[in-house]
XYZ file of C-alpha atoms in Angstrom:
658
model
C -31.335 -8.462 13.941
C -28.094 -10.354 14.692
C -25.460 -8.921 17.002
C -22.966 -8.312 14.198
C -25.645 -6.673 12.049
C -26.354 -4.262 14.916
C -22.644 -3.497 15.276
C -22.360 -2.941 11.528
C -25.415 -0.687 11.478
C -24.003 1.431 14.313
C -20.631 1.718 12.567
C -22.246 2.677 9.265
C -24.208 5.415 10.992
C -21.008 6.951 12.373
C -19.358 7.951 9.107
C -19.855 7.555 5.370
C -17.545 8.959 2.696
C -18.028 9.011 -1.070
C -15.145 10.029 -3.335
C -16.085 12.674 -5.886
C -12.748 13.734 -7.268
C -11.672 14.445 -10.835
C -8.173 12.991 -10.454
C -8.840 9.962 -8.245
C -12.299 9.388 -9.678
C -10.687 8.497 -12.986
C -8.542 5.811 -11.370
C -11.403 4.395 -9.325
C -13.463 4.240 -12.522
C -10.535 2.554 -14.276
C -10.437 -0.101 -11.559
C -14.182 -0.668 -11.808
C -14.437 -0.704 -15.601
C -11.116 -2.312 -16.536
C -8.995 -3.639 -13.678
C -11.580 -5.772 -11.869
C -12.933 -7.358 -15.097
C -9.373 -7.896 -16.394
C -8.266 -9.530 -13.169
C -11.364 -11.723 -13.200
C -10.276 -13.014 -16.601
C -6.670 -13.414 -15.413
C -7.771 -15.456 -12.382
C -9.664 -17.697 -14.821
C -6.559 -18.046 -17.056
C -8.241 -16.313 -19.974
C -5.675 -13.553 -20.651
C -3.452 -14.762 -23.475
C -0.446 -12.515 -22.783
C -0.438 -13.094 -19.011
C 1.092 -15.925 -17.016
C -1.540 -18.505 -15.977
C -2.944 -17.808 -12.528
C -4.440 -21.254 -11.740
C -6.291 -19.537 -8.867
C -9.870 -20.353 -9.852
C -8.820 -23.730 -11.277
C -7.383 -24.674 -7.876
C -10.718 -23.969 -6.199
C -12.558 -25.999 -8.846
C -10.247 -28.957 -8.197
C -10.581 -28.605 -4.411
C -14.365 -28.391 -4.781
C -14.466 -31.553 -6.894
C -15.713 -29.786 -10.005
C -12.716 -30.899 -12.068
C -9.654 -33.127 -11.921
C -6.115 -31.822 -11.943
C -3.028 -30.765 -10.023
C -2.552 -27.672 -7.901
C -1.026 -24.823 -9.891
C 0.831 -21.655 -8.951
C 2.281 -20.475 -5.675
C 1.369 -22.029 -2.338
C -0.528 -18.808 -1.519
C -2.423 -18.605 -4.823
C -5.779 -18.537 -3.005
C -5.066 -15.027 -1.768
C -5.392 -13.551 -5.273
C -9.028 -14.658 -5.374
C -9.603 -13.175 -1.931
C -8.163 -9.791 -2.830
C -10.216 -9.712 -6.015
C -13.367 -10.388 -3.987
C -12.408 -7.665 -1.528
C -11.950 -5.164 -4.359
C -15.341 -6.217 -5.732
C -16.899 -5.570 -2.338
C -15.503 -2.048 -2.194
C -16.515 -1.428 -5.799
C -20.092 -2.547 -5.136
C -20.234 -0.212 -2.147
C -19.541 2.637 -4.574
C -21.841 1.466 -7.363
C -24.062 -1.615 -7.513
C -23.344 -3.767 -10.559
C -25.634 -6.812 -10.894
C -23.343 -8.646 -13.318
C -20.249 -8.135 -11.188
C -22.204 -9.194 -8.115
C -23.339 -12.335 -9.935
C -19.722 -13.182 -10.834
C -18.609 -12.632 -7.235
C -21.467 -14.742 -5.871
C -20.440 -17.576 -8.185
C -16.836 -17.367 -6.992
C -18.034 -17.340 -3.370
C -20.184 -20.404 -4.056
C -17.090 -22.128 -5.429
C -15.037 -21.145 -2.379
C -17.724 -22.589 -0.131
C -17.660 -25.889 -2.015
C -13.882 -26.087 -1.509
C -14.202 -25.687 2.260
C -13.636 -28.877 4.231
C -16.130 -30.311 6.735
C -14.188 -29.022 9.742
C -14.086 -25.484 8.307
C -10.554 -25.679 6.902
C -10.062 -23.735 3.659
C -6.864 -23.847 1.606
C -6.643 -25.335 -1.870
C -2.918 -26.163 -1.744
C -3.198 -28.468 1.253
C -6.583 -29.810 0.196
C -5.241 -30.834 -3.226
C -1.525 -31.448 -2.791
C -0.662 -32.147 0.848
C -3.879 -33.030 2.695
C -1.999 -34.630 5.564
C 0.330 -31.730 6.237
C -1.945 -28.944 7.420
C -0.334 -26.491 9.842
C 3.095 -28.166 9.600
C 4.942 -25.407 7.711
C 3.683 -22.035 8.845
C 7.096 -20.556 8.046
C 6.637 -20.974 4.293
C 3.124 -21.987 3.351
C 0.866 -19.013 4.139
C -2.210 -20.871 5.415
C -3.142 -18.143 7.889
C -2.138 -15.448 5.399
C -4.627 -16.758 2.840
C -7.284 -17.038 5.538
C -6.640 -13.424 6.501
C -7.217 -12.169 2.983
C -10.465 -14.113 2.753
C -11.584 -12.643 6.087
C -10.963 -9.144 4.735
C -12.877 -10.038 1.574
C -15.783 -11.439 3.603
C -16.061 -8.263 5.688
C -15.894 -5.968 2.640
C -18.433 -8.011 0.682
C -20.871 -8.199 3.573
C -20.629 -4.481 4.257
C -21.300 -3.724 0.576
C -24.083 -6.207 -0.151
C -25.414 -7.525 3.154
C -24.760 -11.055 1.870
C -23.221 -13.257 4.536
C -22.297 -16.459 2.671
C -18.571 -15.671 2.498
C -18.685 -14.214 5.996
C -20.131 -17.455 7.354
C -17.547 -19.487 5.432
C -14.768 -17.512 7.048
C -16.296 -17.571 10.512
C -16.243 -21.366 10.225
C -12.613 -21.189 9.136
C -11.726 -18.924 12.064
C -13.497 -21.297 14.453
C -11.292 -24.045 13.055
C -8.167 -21.889 13.451
C -9.180 -21.074 17.022
C -9.399 -24.795 17.736
C -5.830 -25.305 16.490
C -4.013 -22.225 17.851
C -3.976 -20.652 21.269
C -2.391 -20.629 24.717
C -4.400 -23.628 25.909
C -2.865 -27.053 26.426
C -2.664 -29.090 23.234
C -2.924 -26.114 20.878
C -0.171 -24.792 18.613
C 1.684 -21.819 20.107
C 2.441 -20.584 16.594
C 1.786 -17.868 14.050
C 2.063 -17.477 10.303
C 5.335 -16.855 8.495
C 3.542 -14.111 6.534
C 1.528 -11.782 8.743
C -1.961 -10.869 7.529
C -4.524 -12.680 9.600
C -3.771 -10.458 12.598
C -5.154 -7.306 10.950
C -7.974 -9.279 9.309
C -9.195 -10.630 12.648
C -9.413 -7.058 13.929
C -11.678 -6.209 10.986
C -13.831 -9.226 11.787
C -14.014 -8.134 15.414
C -15.014 -4.596 14.443
C -17.800 -5.960 12.255
C -19.189 -8.563 14.639
C -18.195 -7.387 18.110
C -17.033 -10.955 18.902
C -14.205 -10.703 21.476
C -12.729 -14.075 20.493
C -11.530 -12.624 17.197
C -9.675 -9.828 18.969
C -8.155 -12.312 21.418
C -6.955 -14.548 18.587
C -5.337 -11.593 16.835
C -3.617 -10.600 20.068
C -2.410 -14.177 20.554
C -0.704 -14.251 17.163
C 0.962 -10.881 17.847
C 1.989 -11.715 21.409
C 3.378 -15.145 20.514
C 5.698 -13.918 17.772
C 9.335 -13.826 18.811
C 8.828 -15.641 22.105
C 11.195 -18.383 23.248
C 11.295 -21.218 22.526
C 10.946 -19.846 18.998
C 8.033 -21.529 17.247
C 9.360 -21.153 13.705
C 12.709 -22.669 14.648
C 10.988 -25.564 16.430
C 8.753 -26.180 13.429
C 11.778 -26.103 11.101
C 13.594 -28.671 13.216
C 10.508 -30.901 13.391
C 10.190 -31.113 9.616
C 13.863 -32.036 9.206
C 14.949 -28.461 8.417
C 13.351 -28.802 4.984
C 12.048 -25.664 3.269
C 8.969 -25.703 1.062
C 10.653 -23.654 -1.638
C 13.446 -26.099 -2.518
C 12.274 -29.302 -0.869
C 15.731 -29.674 0.638
C 17.231 -29.179 4.065
C 18.741 -25.829 4.978
C 21.590 -25.154 7.375
C 19.813 -22.373 9.222
C 16.566 -20.448 9.459
C 16.448 -16.656 9.693
C 13.385 -15.830 11.760
C 14.163 -12.102 11.619
C 12.923 -12.350 8.015
C 9.488 -12.973 9.557
C 9.969 -10.362 12.322
C 9.970 -13.301 14.763
C 13.448 -13.025 16.265
C 12.327 -11.006 19.305
C 8.912 -10.153 20.802
C 7.140 -7.403 18.888
C 7.139 -4.947 21.803
C 10.946 -5.045 21.857
C 11.418 -4.382 18.151
C 12.801 -0.993 17.147
C 14.240 -1.488 13.647
C 12.300 -2.649 10.604
C 13.892 -5.879 9.373
C 13.035 -8.748 7.082
C 10.341 -9.026 4.426
C 8.861 -5.557 4.083
C 5.242 -6.541 3.352
C 5.108 -8.935 6.288
C 6.529 -6.213 8.515
C 4.026 -3.474 7.715
C 1.072 -5.868 7.804
C 2.173 -6.825 11.319
C 2.718 -3.208 12.367
C -0.786 -2.426 11.093
C -2.272 -5.073 13.380
C -0.114 -3.892 16.287
C -1.458 -0.352 15.891
C -5.022 -1.695 15.658
C -4.584 -3.656 18.877
C -2.871 -0.755 20.637
C -5.910 1.413 19.924
C -8.555 -1.173 20.772
C -6.908 -2.528 23.923
C -5.119 0.595 25.176
C -1.787 -1.266 25.173
C 0.823 1.490 25.513
C 3.735 -0.890 24.961
C 2.350 -1.780 21.536
C 1.785 1.885 20.745
C 5.351 2.763 21.713
C 6.734 -0.051 19.561
C 4.652 1.152 16.608
C 6.043 4.664 16.925
C 9.631 3.379 17.106
C 9.172 1.200 14.044
C 7.391 3.945 12.122
C 10.227 6.364 12.843
C 12.852 3.877 11.726
C 11.083 3.181 8.424
C 10.205 6.729 7.459
C 13.348 8.443 8.763
C 15.926 5.900 7.578
C 14.521 3.197 5.281
C 11.957 4.792 2.958
C 12.409 5.983 -0.604
C 11.276 9.464 -1.602
C 8.436 7.770 -3.535
C 7.112 6.045 -0.418
C 8.653 2.738 -1.437
C 10.108 0.405 1.191
C 12.187 -2.759 1.007
C 15.481 -2.037 -0.724
C 16.667 -5.502 -1.775
C 15.213 -8.152 -4.054
C 16.776 -10.848 -1.875
C 13.804 -11.598 0.315
C 11.935 -8.432 -0.763
C 13.349 -7.015 2.405
C 14.667 -4.134 4.429
C 18.461 -4.113 4.688
C 19.858 -1.411 7.013
C 19.503 2.278 7.692
C 20.174 4.580 4.712
C 20.743 1.688 2.300
C 18.441 2.845 -0.501
C 19.942 2.038 -3.913
C 17.972 3.414 -6.845
C 18.690 0.912 -9.625
C 18.552 -2.375 -7.688
C 15.690 -1.264 -5.454
C 12.731 -3.559 -4.801
C 10.066 -1.257 -3.313
C 7.302 -3.777 -3.923
C 3.903 -2.270 -4.588
C 2.334 -4.348 -1.800
C 4.863 -2.953 0.674
C 3.791 0.629 0.017
C 0.163 -0.408 0.267
C 0.972 -1.994 3.623
C 2.705 1.223 4.675
C -0.519 3.082 3.844
C -2.454 0.602 6.005
C 0.008 1.254 8.834
C -0.288 5.030 8.388
C -4.076 4.858 8.570
C -3.944 2.946 11.857
C -1.387 5.355 13.298
C -3.708 8.237 12.409
C -6.487 6.446 14.274
C -4.157 6.211 17.271
C -2.870 9.789 17.135
C -3.830 12.726 14.896
C -0.299 13.482 13.720
C 0.136 14.805 10.178
C 3.420 12.981 9.636
C 1.470 9.760 9.199
C -0.798 11.325 6.583
C 2.205 12.881 4.827
C 3.690 9.426 4.266
C 0.316 7.988 3.291
C 0.000 10.706 0.646
C 3.591 10.174 -0.569
C 3.177 6.423 -1.030
C -0.266 6.758 -2.624
C 0.535 9.393 -5.253
C 3.908 7.966 -6.227
C 4.814 4.335 -5.563
C 1.304 2.861 -5.594
C -0.222 4.920 -8.394
C 2.933 4.485 -10.470
C 2.716 0.707 -10.219
C -0.285 0.519 -12.553
C -0.241 1.511 -16.222
C -2.717 4.040 -17.503
C -4.554 1.238 -19.309
C -5.200 -0.612 -16.029
C -3.914 -3.879 -17.518
C -0.172 -3.739 -16.815
C 1.679 -3.501 -13.509
C 5.007 -3.061 -11.811
C 5.779 -5.457 -8.973
C 9.097 -3.656 -8.410
C 9.163 0.146 -8.424
C 12.671 1.410 -9.240
C 13.947 4.967 -9.068
C 16.440 4.471 -11.872
C 16.188 2.234 -14.933
C 18.548 1.302 -17.736
C 16.571 -1.192 -19.848
C 19.605 -3.040 -21.191
C 20.902 -3.611 -17.671
C 17.504 -4.997 -16.652
C 17.762 -7.703 -19.307
C 21.523 -8.356 -19.264
C 22.657 -7.807 -15.668
C 21.569 -10.700 -13.403
C 21.616 -8.362 -10.421
C 18.885 -6.246 -12.020
C 16.656 -8.896 -13.585
C 13.932 -8.133 -11.058
C 13.697 -4.538 -12.355
C 11.514 -4.006 -15.418
C 11.423 -1.049 -17.783
C 7.820 -1.777 -18.764
C 4.855 -2.964 -16.733
C 3.845 -6.615 -17.029
C 0.451 -8.073 -17.915
C 0.370 -10.404 -14.886
C 2.686 -12.310 -12.580
C 3.131 -15.853 -11.363
C 3.107 -14.236 -7.926
C 0.294 -11.788 -8.573
C -0.183 -10.219 -5.153
C 0.277 -6.613 -6.308
C -2.424 -6.041 -8.997
C -5.421 -7.042 -6.835
C -3.866 -5.185 -3.898
C -3.908 -1.974 -5.958
C -7.515 -2.622 -6.933
C -8.678 -3.097 -3.348
C -6.821 0.003 -2.148
C -8.181 2.347 -4.811
C -11.763 1.137 -4.415
C -11.518 1.677 -0.640
C -9.824 5.079 -0.915
C -12.770 6.734 0.838
C -11.600 5.103 4.099
C -8.328 7.058 4.161
C -9.426 10.663 3.691
C -10.686 11.523 7.194
C -10.334 10.418 10.796
C -12.308 11.547 13.829
C -10.865 12.092 17.306
C -13.351 13.223 19.927
C -15.399 16.007 18.382
C -12.788 16.933 15.759
C -12.684 15.863 12.121
C -9.163 15.487 10.724
C -8.719 15.876 6.971
C -5.780 13.663 6.002
C -5.982 13.654 2.215
C -7.199 16.373 -0.092
C -9.465 14.283 -2.269
C -12.848 15.556 -3.409
C -15.505 13.802 -1.369
C -18.857 13.882 0.394
C -18.746 13.056 4.115
C -21.507 12.389 6.629
C -20.526 11.998 10.263
C -21.358 13.069 13.808
C -19.216 15.632 15.624
C -19.895 16.793 19.157
C -23.342 15.222 19.030
C -24.235 17.069 15.813
C -24.859 15.352 12.507
C -22.609 16.953 9.921
C -22.431 16.770 6.132
C -19.196 18.040 4.612
C -18.322 18.504 0.956
C -14.659 18.700 -0.047
C -13.628 20.041 -3.443
C -9.955 19.604 -4.306
C -7.832 20.588 -7.280
C -4.998 18.241 -6.223
C -2.473 17.268 -7.391
C -2.116 20.005 -9.994
C -3.256 22.956 -7.884
C -3.357 23.550 -4.153
C -6.854 24.975 -3.786
C -9.259 23.103 -1.501
C -12.709 24.131 -0.295
C -14.797 22.446 2.371
C -18.455 23.312 2.823
C -19.735 22.460 6.282
C -23.416 21.655 6.762
C -24.352 20.635 10.314
C -27.946 19.589 10.934
C -28.081 22.447 13.432
C -25.617 24.982 14.751
C -22.956 23.091 16.689
C -19.514 23.522 18.156
C -16.837 21.096 17.005
C -13.425 21.073 15.389
C -12.284 20.683 11.806
C -8.565 20.064 11.327
C -6.769 20.572 8.031
C -3.437 18.878 7.381
C -0.691 21.316 6.447
C 1.555 19.105 4.289
C 5.250 18.923 5.054
C 5.973 19.989 1.472
C 4.541 23.494 1.928
C 6.257 26.420 3.608
C 3.175 28.631 3.870
C -0.549 28.000 3.817
C -3.595 30.243 3.809
C -6.933 29.370 5.391
C -10.131 31.399 5.303
C -13.490 30.643 6.903
C -16.346 32.482 5.215
C -13.738 34.819 3.738
C -12.012 35.652 7.043
C -8.359 34.690 7.480
C -7.407 32.078 10.074
C -4.121 32.206 11.975
C -2.571 29.016 10.596
C 0.506 29.089 12.828
C -1.482 29.695 15.982
C -3.930 26.888 15.228
C -1.284 24.316 14.281
C -1.236 21.097 16.340
C 0.898 18.158 15.198
C 0.773 19.330 11.592
C -2.970 20.077 11.500
C -4.560 23.526 11.579
C -7.409 22.955 14.031
C -10.390 25.274 13.599
C -12.815 25.121 16.507
C -15.950 27.241 16.434
C -19.705 27.099 16.296
C -20.484 25.939 12.782
C -23.654 26.622 10.874
C -25.018 25.331 7.572
C -23.236 26.799 4.571
C -19.960 27.688 6.294
C -17.072 27.457 3.842
C -13.407 26.775 4.554
C -10.897 27.732 1.865
C -7.394 26.254 1.995
C -4.671 27.486 -0.348
C -1.393 25.586 -0.546
C 1.381 26.817 -2.874
C 1.910 24.099 -5.480
C 5.401 24.830 -6.723
C 8.233 22.596 -7.890
C 11.211 22.456 -5.565
C 14.416 20.494 -4.992
C 14.795 17.722 -2.453
C 18.104 16.524 -0.995
C 18.834 13.269 0.806
C 20.438 12.724 4.198
C 24.289 12.739 3.925
C 24.353 9.071 4.974
C 22.171 8.091 2.031
C 25.100 7.356 -0.257
C 23.119 6.508 -3.381
C 21.840 10.099 -3.567
C 25.002 11.996 -2.632
C 25.547 15.142 -4.722
C 22.142 14.618 -6.319
C 18.751 16.259 -6.127
C 15.183 15.190 -6.810
C 12.243 17.300 -7.935
C 8.930 17.389 -6.113
C 5.806 19.411 -6.783
C 3.079 19.148 -4.195
C 2.642 15.463 -3.349
C 4.212 14.343 -6.629
C 7.801 13.212 -7.075
C 9.167 13.830 -10.577
C 11.560 11.895 -12.783
C 13.450 12.172 -16.045
C 12.533 9.883 -18.923
C 14.436 9.233 -22.121
C 11.287 10.111 -24.073
C 11.801 13.756 -23.083
C 15.549 13.999 -22.562
C 17.163 11.330 -24.803
C 19.706 8.806 -23.586
C 21.884 8.322 -21.639
C 20.224 10.064 -18.727
C 23.436 9.507 -16.753
C 25.039 12.311 -18.761
C 22.523 14.914 -17.524
C 22.933 17.176 -14.505
C 20.877 20.082 -13.152
C 22.299 23.553 -12.657
C 22.306 24.486 -8.981
C 20.986 27.983 -9.608
C 18.574 27.156 -12.420
C 14.951 28.057 -11.791
C 12.078 25.717 -12.536
C 9.379 26.504 -15.058
C 6.098 24.639 -14.979
C 3.723 23.902 -17.842
C 0.553 21.857 -17.849
C 0.803 19.497 -20.813
C -2.708 18.498 -21.912
C -1.293 15.849 -24.257
C 0.794 13.991 -21.687
C -1.121 10.851 -20.733
C -4.359 12.578 -19.863
C -2.728 15.834 -18.816
C -0.021 16.564 -16.267
C 2.180 19.360 -14.973
C 5.660 19.189 -16.512
C 8.710 20.773 -14.868
C 11.625 22.138 -16.880
C 14.997 23.396 -15.688
C 18.392 24.431 -16.977
C 21.020 21.737 -16.966
C 23.937 20.296 -18.864
C 24.712 17.161 -20.824
C 28.043 15.448 -21.394
C 29.021 15.892 -25.035
C 29.533 12.267 -25.997
C 29.904 13.058 -29.702
C 33.173 14.913 -29.165
C 34.718 12.375 -26.803
C 38.218 11.704 -28.142
C 39.424 9.050 -25.703
C 38.849 5.321 -25.591
C 37.121 3.696 -22.645
C 39.128 5.989 -20.347
C 40.890 9.313 -20.842
C 42.892 11.918 -18.952
C 40.629 14.600 -20.397
C 37.183 15.276 -18.988
C 34.349 15.293 -21.512
C 32.940 18.653 -22.481
C 29.395 19.583 -21.477
C 26.657 21.385 -23.362
C 23.745 23.344 -21.865
C 20.330 21.685 -22.169
C 16.795 22.129 -20.919
C 15.894 19.212 -18.661
C 12.269 18.005 -18.646
C 10.777 16.155 -15.674
C 7.395 14.410 -15.516
C 5.449 12.935 -12.577
C 6.978 9.648 -11.458
C 3.628 7.877 -11.430
C 3.399 8.313 -15.218
C 6.780 6.850 -16.131
C 6.950 3.807 -18.377
C 3.693 4.559 -20.200
C 5.429 5.677 -23.406
C 7.477 2.578 -24.180
C 10.696 1.161 -22.778
C 13.396 3.688 -21.961
C 15.677 5.040 -19.289
C 14.289 6.734 -16.188
C 15.765 8.312 -13.081
C 14.522 10.256 -10.072
C 17.775 11.460 -8.482
C 19.787 13.798 -10.712
C 23.372 15.047 -10.258
C 23.524 18.732 -9.454
C 26.354 20.971 -10.552
C 27.190 24.629 -10.348
C 26.624 26.517 -13.590
C 29.535 28.866 -12.873
C 32.675 28.432 -14.989
């Protein structure tokens, strides 16, 4: 048995998790039955209503199977990689011979496109063969390699097939020959972070230290002086790939490369690049014990989640550069909140949980998962949001140039199609996010029905979680150790609950007394058949924004459990801007079986401006009259599935007193 096979076997023996959940099981099944096959067709340019991908065609040209020109974005290869990664996770859930055959054929094609020295990138192979590694700022060579590394690891772990893994190990050997601290090597890093976290995955699979060292090099080199990206820009005549013309300056803060990573304290620049980098930093902090990296991760996490994150778990508030702007700048109608950015935030949260069992990381992971990420995909699995707004006026989206990036309906595909396969790979790997283990204690981060096998305190343990989330707050965990054993089981008490009840075999547990960093830690001698019952009140409530968050001043949002709610024109008629909630109005909740597969609906007393009786022109000295109405709110993740129409999350709030 090879060294990496032994490492993999040992890791697999540590913990296995299978999702068995009514709510999430439906979405995982949707990805397996619809999303992955649909994206396969899209990558092959066989979806009539979608923009051509060119992704597979590029590999066929690079492999010599056909003639033609490179098509699509410079990073088009990454879409194929993410599809393969999603396939790997899907096959780990359920073997599918036909899907495996399709993936093997794609992998064979990828191998044919690889160059003799191990280099793999269809753009430079086809279009600019003499310009490898000359524009790391713009051209995503290492980014694409990173996604293929992740795909190779996932596919090997699912199938045991090592063809793609060997392809990527050759590519990494080539990269290692080009980059590094040694004389004659490039002291650079990619403009779009990704390979750093991928190399950690490769290290964890194989145990090869050189992969960890290369990841550390890319992280350590970023932001050092002389600045590599600036030097590279000068060397190529200040020309950018995107316009082919010279630029007057280069903003390396966009790539989080303005200062060394350990000195960074505010999230800046492209939001996806940022959280991918922070993910790798947290990985390296845990694996190397680097406290300076850990401290930087905590600072950056706090800045994002305390000052630059939407209530839906979206990040990146401007479409100019898909970037962070500044603290508390979170506009609702020009927001970007790219799906990939929230997925990256979930990656970051997972690594922070592996560093420290602190429930605030899981709270954000849950928020982004149930709202921004889940809401990005239509219920049919074939349409997607790239941008995830919190307020939509369809006419403005089509007529106002400042809002053209916002869509009122999900799209079939994108020229830059990073988000759809990212959703697919996250949902098919959801089992990796539910639990973490620290010492002899199992931490339950997400309440998703699942079967877990792990080892705690030297005892093999099987645990079955049954969850009624997100509609009800009842969770049961049956604990079945191989023999009586003492260890800990920690249950996250979400930040959205004020009280929680826990019982073990029917006996109440002191939740407050057992609370440590947001988890109720139950330590005892467990025996087969022990049952933990967790009850969390699942009630709708109002949320208010920080006073410095100007876009939400004098407004409120509705949340119920992990779900953020919104108003849609389908339930409330337009314009939604005329609606306000009564400050003292109580919420009523109804489960609507007919609403897109069934969902809890929240209703409340409010008022609407009486437009019909408006007597002025465009402006008047007389305020419009208001009429009482019942306001209906639905889960944000479901919006946009009933046709184009207005939507908003933050609602003005007014006193009902006269």
